[in-house]
CSV table of C-alpha atoms and ligand atoms in Angstrom, one decimal:
chain,number,residue,atom,x,y,z
A,1,UNK,CA,242.5,201.7,193.2
A,2,UNK,CA,241.5,198.9,190.8
A,3,UNK,CA,240.1,195.5,191.7
A,4,UNK,CA,240.2,192.1,189.9
A,5,UNK,CA,237.5,191.4,187.3
A,6,UNK,CA,235.5,188.6,188.9
A,7,UNK,CA,233.2,186.0,187.3
A,8,UNK,CA,230.3,187.8,189.0
A,9,UNK,CA,231.2,190.9,187.0
A,10,UNK,CA,230.6,189.2,183.7
A,11,UNK,CA,226.8,189.6,183.5
A,12,UNK,CA,226.7,193.3,184.5
A,13,UNK,CA,229.6,193.9,182.0
A,14,UNK,CA,227.7,192.2,179.2
A,15,UNK,CA,224.5,194.2,180.0
A,16,UNK,CA,226.5,197.5,179.8
A,17,UNK,CA,228.4,196.3,176.6
A,18,UNK,CA,225.1,195.5,174.9
A,19,UNK,CA,224.0,199.1,175.3
A,20,UNK,CA,227.1,200.1,173.4
A,21,UNK,CA,226.1,197.6,170.6
A,22,UNK,CA,229.2,195.5,171.2
A,23,UNK,CA,229.3,191.9,170.0
A,24,UNK,CA,230.7,190.1,173.1
A,25,UNK,CA,230.0,186.6,174.5
A,26,UNK,CA,230.1,185.1,177.9
A,27,UNK,CA,232.6,182.5,176.7
A,28,UNK,CA,235.0,185.2,175.7
A,29,UNK,CA,234.9,186.9,179.2
A,30,UNK,CA,235.3,183.5,180.9
A,31,UNK,CA,238.3,182.7,178.6
A,32,UNK,CA,239.9,186.1,179.4
A,33,UNK,CA,239.5,185.8,183.2
A,34,UNK,CA,240.9,182.3,183.1
A,35,UNK,CA,243.9,183.1,180.8
A,36,UNK,CA,245.2,186.4,182.0
A,37,UNK,CA,243.3,187.4,185.2
A,38,UNK,CA,246.0,189.9,186.3
A,39,UNK,CA,245.1,192.0,183.3
A,40,UNK,CA,241.3,191.9,183.7
A,41,UNK,CA,240.3,194.7,186.1
A,42,UNK,CA,237.4,196.8,187.3
A,43,UNK,CA,236.9,200.1,189.1
A,44,UNK,CA,234.6,200.0,192.0
A,45,UNK,CA,233.1,202.7,194.2
A,46,UNK,CA,231.3,201.2,197.2
A,47,UNK,CA,229.0,198.5,195.8
A,48,UNK,CA,228.9,200.1,192.3
A,49,UNK,CA,231.2,198.9,189.5
A,50,UNK,CA,232.0,201.9,187.3
A,51,UNK,CA,234.4,200.5,184.7
A,52,UNK,CA,235.8,197.4,183.1
A,53,UNK,CA,238.9,196.3,181.1
A,54,UNK,CA,240.3,193.0,179.9
A,55,UNK,CA,243.7,192.0,178.5
A,56,UNK,CA,245.2,189.0,177.0
A,57,UNK,CA,248.9,188.0,176.8
A,58,UNK,CA,249.9,186.3,173.6
A,59,UNK,CA,253.7,185.7,173.6
A,60,UNK,CA,255.7,188.8,172.9
A,61,UNK,CA,252.6,190.9,172.5
A,62,UNK,CA,249.4,191.5,174.4
A,63,UNK,CA,245.9,192.9,173.5
A,64,UNK,CA,243.7,195.2,175.6
A,65,UNK,CA,239.9,195.1,175.0
A,66,UNK,CA,236.6,195.8,176.6
A,67,UNK,CA,237.4,199.1,178.1
A,68,UNK,CA,234.0,200.4,179.3
A,69,UNK,CA,233.1,203.1,181.8
A,70,UNK,CA,229.6,203.6,183.1
A,71,UNK,CA,228.1,206.6,181.2
A,72,UNK,CA,227.6,208.6,184.4
A,73,UNK,CA,231.2,208.1,185.5
A,74,UNK,CA,232.9,209.2,182.2
A,75,UNK,CA,235.5,212.0,181.8
A,76,UNK,CA,236.6,211.5,185.4
A,77,UNK,CA,239.8,209.6,184.7
A,78,UNK,CA,238.5,206.0,185.2
A,79,UNK,CA,239.2,205.0,181.6
A,80,UNK,CA,242.8,206.2,181.9
A,81,UNK,CA,243.3,204.4,185.3
A,82,UNK,CA,241.9,201.1,183.9
A,83,UNK,CA,244.2,201.4,180.8
A,84,UNK,CA,247.3,202.1,183.0
A,85,UNK,CA,246.4,199.0,185.1
A,86,UNK,CA,246.1,196.7,182.1
A,87,UNK,CA,249.2,198.1,180.5
A,88,UNK,CA,251.2,197.5,183.7
A,89,UNK,CA,249.9,193.9,183.9
A,90,UNK,CA,251.0,193.2,180.4
A,91,UNK,CA,254.4,194.8,180.7
A,92,UNK,CA,255.0,193.0,184.0
A,93,UNK,CA,254.2,189.8,182.2
A,94,UNK,CA,257.0,190.6,179.7
A,95,UNK,CA,255.2,191.7,176.6
A,96,UNK,CA,257.0,194.1,174.2
A,97,UNK,CA,254.0,195.3,172.2
A,98,UNK,CA,250.5,196.1,173.4
A,99,UNK,CA,247.7,196.2,170.8
A,100,UNK,CA,244.2,197.4,170.8
A,101,UNK,CA,241.5,198.7,168.5
A,102,UNK,CA,240.2,202.1,169.3
A,103,UNK,CA,236.7,203.5,168.9
A,104,UNK,CA,236.4,207.2,168.1
A,105,UNK,CA,235.8,207.9,171.8
A,106,UNK,CA,239.0,206.0,172.8
A,107,UNK,CA,241.6,207.2,170.3
A,108,UNK,CA,242.6,210.4,172.2
A,109,UNK,CA,242.8,208.5,175.5
A,110,UNK,CA,245.1,205.9,173.9
A,111,UNK,CA,247.2,208.5,172.1
A,112,UNK,CA,247.9,210.3,175.4
A,113,UNK,CA,249.1,207.0,176.9
A,114,UNK,CA,251.6,206.6,174.0
A,115,UNK,CA,249.7,204.4,171.5
A,116,UNK,CA,250.4,204.9,167.8
A,117,UNK,CA,247.9,204.2,165.0
A,118,UNK,CA,249.2,201.5,162.6
A,119,UNK,CA,246.0,200.6,160.6
A,120,UNK,CA,242.2,200.7,160.6
A,121,UNK,CA,240.0,197.7,161.1
A,122,UNK,CA,236.8,197.7,159.1
A,123,UNK,CA,233.7,195.7,160.1
A,124,UNK,CA,232.4,194.0,156.9
A,125,UNK,CA,228.9,192.6,156.9
A,126,UNK,CA,227.3,190.4,154.2
A,127,UNK,CA,225.4,187.2,153.6
A,128,UNK,CA,226.2,183.5,153.8
A,129,UNK,CA,224.3,180.7,152.1
A,130,UNK,CA,224.7,177.9,154.6
A,131,UNK,CA,224.0,177.4,158.3
A,132,UNK,CA,224.3,174.1,159.8
A,133,UNK,CA,225.6,171.7,157.2
A,134,UNK,CA,229.2,171.4,158.3
A,135,UNK,CA,230.9,169.0,160.5
A,136,UNK,CA,232.9,170.5,163.5
A,137,UNK,CA,235.3,167.6,163.3
A,138,UNK,CA,237.0,168.0,159.9
A,139,UNK,CA,240.8,167.6,160.1
A,140,UNK,CA,242.9,170.7,160.2
A,141,UNK,CA,246.5,171.5,161.0
A,142,UNK,CA,246.9,173.6,164.2
A,143,UNK,CA,250.7,174.2,163.6
A,144,UNK,CA,250.1,175.6,160.1
A,145,UNK,CA,247.4,177.8,161.5
A,146,UNK,CA,249.8,179.1,164.2
A,147,UNK,CA,252.5,179.7,161.6
A,148,UNK,CA,250.2,181.6,159.2
A,149,UNK,CA,248.7,183.7,162.0
A,150,UNK,CA,252.2,184.5,163.3
A,151,UNK,CA,253.3,185.7,159.8
A,152,UNK,CA,250.5,188.3,159.9
A,153,UNK,CA,250.8,189.5,163.5
A,154,UNK,CA,254.5,188.9,164.2
A,155,UNK,CA,253.7,186.8,167.3
A,156,UNK,CA,252.5,183.4,168.4
A,157,UNK,CA,248.9,183.6,169.6
A,158,UNK,CA,248.2,180.1,170.7
A,159,UNK,CA,245.6,180.6,173.4
A,160,UNK,CA,243.5,182.9,171.2
A,161,UNK,CA,243.7,180.5,168.2
A,162,UNK,CA,242.8,177.6,170.5
A,163,UNK,CA,239.7,179.1,171.9
A,164,UNK,CA,238.4,180.6,168.6
A,165,UNK,CA,239.0,177.4,166.6
A,166,UNK,CA,237.6,175.3,169.4
A,167,UNK,CA,234.2,177.1,169.3
A,168,UNK,CA,233.9,177.1,165.5
A,169,UNK,CA,234.9,175.3,162.4
A,170,UNK,CA,238.3,175.7,160.7
A,171,UNK,CA,238.8,175.2,157.0
A,172,UNK,CA,242.4,174.8,155.8
A,173,UNK,CA,244.2,174.9,152.5
A,174,UNK,CA,247.8,175.4,151.4
A,175,UNK,CA,249.2,177.8,154.0
A,176,UNK,CA,245.8,179.4,154.6
A,177,UNK,CA,242.9,178.9,156.9
A,178,UNK,CA,239.6,180.5,157.9
A,179,UNK,CA,237.6,179.9,161.1
A,180,UNK,CA,233.8,180.1,161.1
A,181,UNK,CA,232.5,181.1,164.5
A,182,UNK,CA,228.8,180.9,165.3
A,183,UNK,CA,227.2,183.7,167.3
A,184,UNK,CA,223.5,184.2,168.3
A,185,UNK,CA,223.6,187.2,166.0
A,186,UNK,CA,225.0,185.4,162.9
A,187,UNK,CA,228.3,184.0,161.8
A,188,UNK,CA,231.8,185.5,162.3
A,189,UNK,CA,234.6,184.7,159.9
A,190,UNK,CA,238.0,184.9,161.6
A,191,UNK,CA,240.7,184.3,162.3
A,192,UNK,CA,241.4,184.2,158.6
A,193,UNK,CA,244.9,184.2,157.3
A,194,UNK,CA,246.9,183.2,154.3
A,195,UNK,CA,250.5,183.4,153.1
A,196,UNK,CA,249.4,183.3,149.4
A,197,UNK,CA,246.9,185.9,148.3
A,198,UNK,CA,245.3,183.6,145.7
A,199,UNK,CA,244.2,181.2,148.4
A,200,UNK,CA,241.8,183.7,150.1
A,201,UNK,CA,239.1,183.5,147.4
A,202,UNK,CA,238.5,179.8,147.4
A,203,UNK,CA,238.5,179.8,151.2
A,204,UNK,CA,235.9,182.5,151.3
A,205,UNK,CA,233.7,180.5,148.9
A,206,UNK,CA,233.8,177.5,151.2
A,207,UNK,CA,233.2,179.6,154.3
A,208,UNK,CA,230.2,181.4,152.9
A,209,UNK,CA,228.7,178.1,151.7
A,210,UNK,CA,228.8,177.0,155.4
A,211,UNK,CA,227.9,180.3,157.1
A,212,UNK,CA,224.5,181.4,158.4
A,213,UNK,CA,223.4,184.9,157.6
A,214,UNK,CA,224.4,187.6,158.5
A,215,UNK,CA,228.2,187.1,158.2
A,216,UNK,CA,230.5,189.6,159.8
A,217,UNK,CA,234.2,190.0,160.1
A,218,UNK,CA,236.8,192.6,161.2
A,219,UNK,CA,239.4,193.2,158.5
A,220,UNK,CA,242.5,195.3,158.3
A,221,UNK,CA,242.1,198.2,155.9
A,222,UNK,CA,245.7,197.5,155.0
A,223,UNK,CA,244.6,194.3,153.3
A,224,UNK,CA,243.4,195.6,149.9
A,225,UNK,CA,242.9,192.2,148.5
A,226,UNK,CA,240.4,191.4,151.3
A,227,UNK,CA,238.4,194.5,150.5
A,228,UNK,CA,238.3,193.7,146.8
A,229,UNK,CA,237.2,190.1,147.5
A,230,UNK,CA,234.5,191.1,150.0
A,231,UNK,CA,233.1,193.8,147.9
A,232,UNK,CA,232.7,191.3,145.0
A,233,UNK,CA,230.7,189.1,147.3
A,234,UNK,CA,228.3,192.0,148.1
A,235,UNK,CA,229.8,192.7,151.6
A,236,UNK,CA,229.9,196.3,152.8
A,237,UNK,CA,231.6,198.2,155.6
A,238,UNK,CA,229.4,198.9,158.6
A,239,UNK,CA,232.0,200.5,161.0
A,240,UNK,CA,235.6,201.2,161.5
A,241,UNK,CA,238.1,201.4,164.4
A,242,UNK,CA,241.7,202.4,164.6
A,243,UNK,CA,244.3,199.7,165.2
A,244,UNK,CA,247.0,201.0,167.6
A,245,UNK,CA,250.1,199.7,169.4
A,246,UNK,CA,252.3,200.7,172.3
A,247,UNK,CA,256.0,199.7,172.7
A,248,UNK,CA,258.1,197.8,170.1
A,249,UNK,CA,256.8,198.3,166.6
A,250,UNK,CA,255.3,194.9,165.7
A,251,UNK,CA,256.1,192.8,162.6
A,252,UNK,CA,252.6,193.3,161.3
A,253,UNK,CA,251.8,192.2,157.7
A,254,UNK,CA,248.1,193.1,157.0
A,255,UNK,CA,248.2,191.5,153.6
A,256,UNK,CA,248.4,188.1,155.4
A,257,UNK,CA,245.6,189.0,157.8
A,258,UNK,CA,242.1,188.7,156.2
A,259,UNK,CA,240.2,188.8,159.5
A,260,UNK,CA,240.8,189.2,163.2
A,261,UNK,CA,240.2,186.3,165.5
A,262,UNK,CA,237.9,188.3,167.8
A,263,UNK,CA,235.4,191.2,167.2
A,264,UNK,CA,238.2,193.5,168.2
A,265,UNK,CA,238.6,192.6,171.9
A,266,UNK,CA,241.3,190.0,171.8
A,267,UNK,CA,243.2,190.3,168.5
B,1,LIG,C1,236.1,205.7,176.0
B,1,LIG,C2,235.9,205.6,177.5
B,1,LIG,C3,236.3,204.3,178.0
B,1,LIG,C4,236.6,206.7,178.2
B,1,LIG,O1,236.5,206.6,179.6
B,1,LIG,P1,236.6,207.8,180.6
B,1,LIG,O2,236.6,207.4,182.0
B,1,LIG,O3,235.7,208.8,180.2
B,1,LIG,O4,238.1,208.3,180.2
B,1,LIG,P2,239.0,209.4,180.9
B,1,LIG,O5,238.1,210.3,181.8
B,1,LIG,O6,240.2,208.8,181.5
B,1,LIG,O7,239.3,210.3,179.6
B,1,LIG,C5,240.6,210.6,179.2
B,1,LIG,C6,240.7,211.3,177.9
B,1,LIG,O8,240.1,210.5,176.9
B,1,LIG,C7,239.5,211.4,175.9
B,1,LIG,N1,238.0,211.1,175.9
B,1,LIG,C8,237.3,210.4,176.8
B,1,LIG,N2,236.0,210.3,176.4
B,1,LIG,C9,236.0,210.9,175.2
B,1,LIG,C10,234.9,211.1,174.2
B,1,LIG,N3,233.7,210.7,174.5
B,1,LIG,N4,235.2,211.7,173.1
B,1,LIG,C11,236.5,212.1,172.8
B,1,LIG,N5,237.5,212.0,173.7
B,1,LIG,C12,237.3,211.4,174.8
B,1,LIG,C13,239.7,212.8,176.4
B,1,LIG,O9,240.9,213.3,175.9
B,1,LIG,C14,239.8,212.6,177.9
B,1,LIG,O10,240.5,213.6,178.6
B,1,LIG,P3,239.7,214.9,179.1
B,1,LIG,O11,238.5,214.4,179.8
B,1,LIG,O12,240.7,215.6,179.9
B,1,LIG,O13,239.3,215.6,177.8
B,1,LIG,C15,234.3,205.8,177.8
B,1,LIG,O14,233.9,207.0,177.2
B,1,LIG,C16,233.5,204.7,177.4
B,1,LIG,O15,233.3,203.7,178.1
B,1,LIG,N6,232.9,204.8,176.2
B,1,LIG,C17,232.1,203.8,175.6
B,1,LIG,C18,232.8,202.5,175.2
B,1,LIG,C19,234.1,202.8,174.4
B,1,LIG,O16,234.0,203.5,173.4
B,1,LIG,N7,235.2,202.2,174.8
B,1,LIG,C20,236.5,202.3,174.2
B,1,LIG,C21,236.6,201.2,173.2
B,1,LIG,S1,238.0,201.4,172.3
């Protein structure tokens, strides 16, 4: 049987996640537990917590992340049980499509549960030239951001856009935007979307002028223009995961998605 993921589970989860090298913040876990608590679950055995999972409902879609089983408890079915719990919570809430990004260890598990690969997500790392010189209060248009994001992902993702833009700085242009999110480890670019390919380059220049080094972002491999742009700026790929979905095939347009909003865990 699975149990609810409690606030008191966050610190032990983050400790285990850091041994996997995951980039994951306390703010993110608090947001997930507040926004979709029924999809955030743990597996306990006595006083021990052996596994964790989170999920987030967008509108017609949901996203599963942070599946983590204690090393000594792996290959015993806990990962599968946690996945089934999160999938049920999302389907019960009415979502048609469930997304996730899969590490090499996770791909087979997800495939067995019915997930299909639709793209790869590359983690690009490079350098910024700024740091602190931007104002967090410059005007931006939340409805345009929601519209452009929806064109890429085929769904409205209001809560996710709200929390990520609220902790960073959003730069907008004509039907395009990029969010700059500070982390203790550097600067994340994302969410980053545009309806017009030519808008991405000037936005990247503005973002890099404001971003502290290192700069990292998770980018769909299906967005070839993003790869060309980032390579030109000296960025390189440091890792890759598989983007998978379950259920109704999403209206996904990777050429409009230049970076994910989260480091894989929320979309
Ligand atoms: C991936 C992970 C969650 C799997 O948890 P688990 O409890 O071991 O999963 P299960 O026991 O339910 O495994 C189900 C199936 O997944 C596949 N699988 C699990 N671990 C695997 C691994 N290390 N390599 C390849 N396939 C693996 C196998 O097909 C397995 O079935 P089998 O044991 O009958 O061969 C766990 O290894 C983990 O926490 N890894 C580190 C974090 C991580 O990579 N999380 C996934 C992020 S996408």
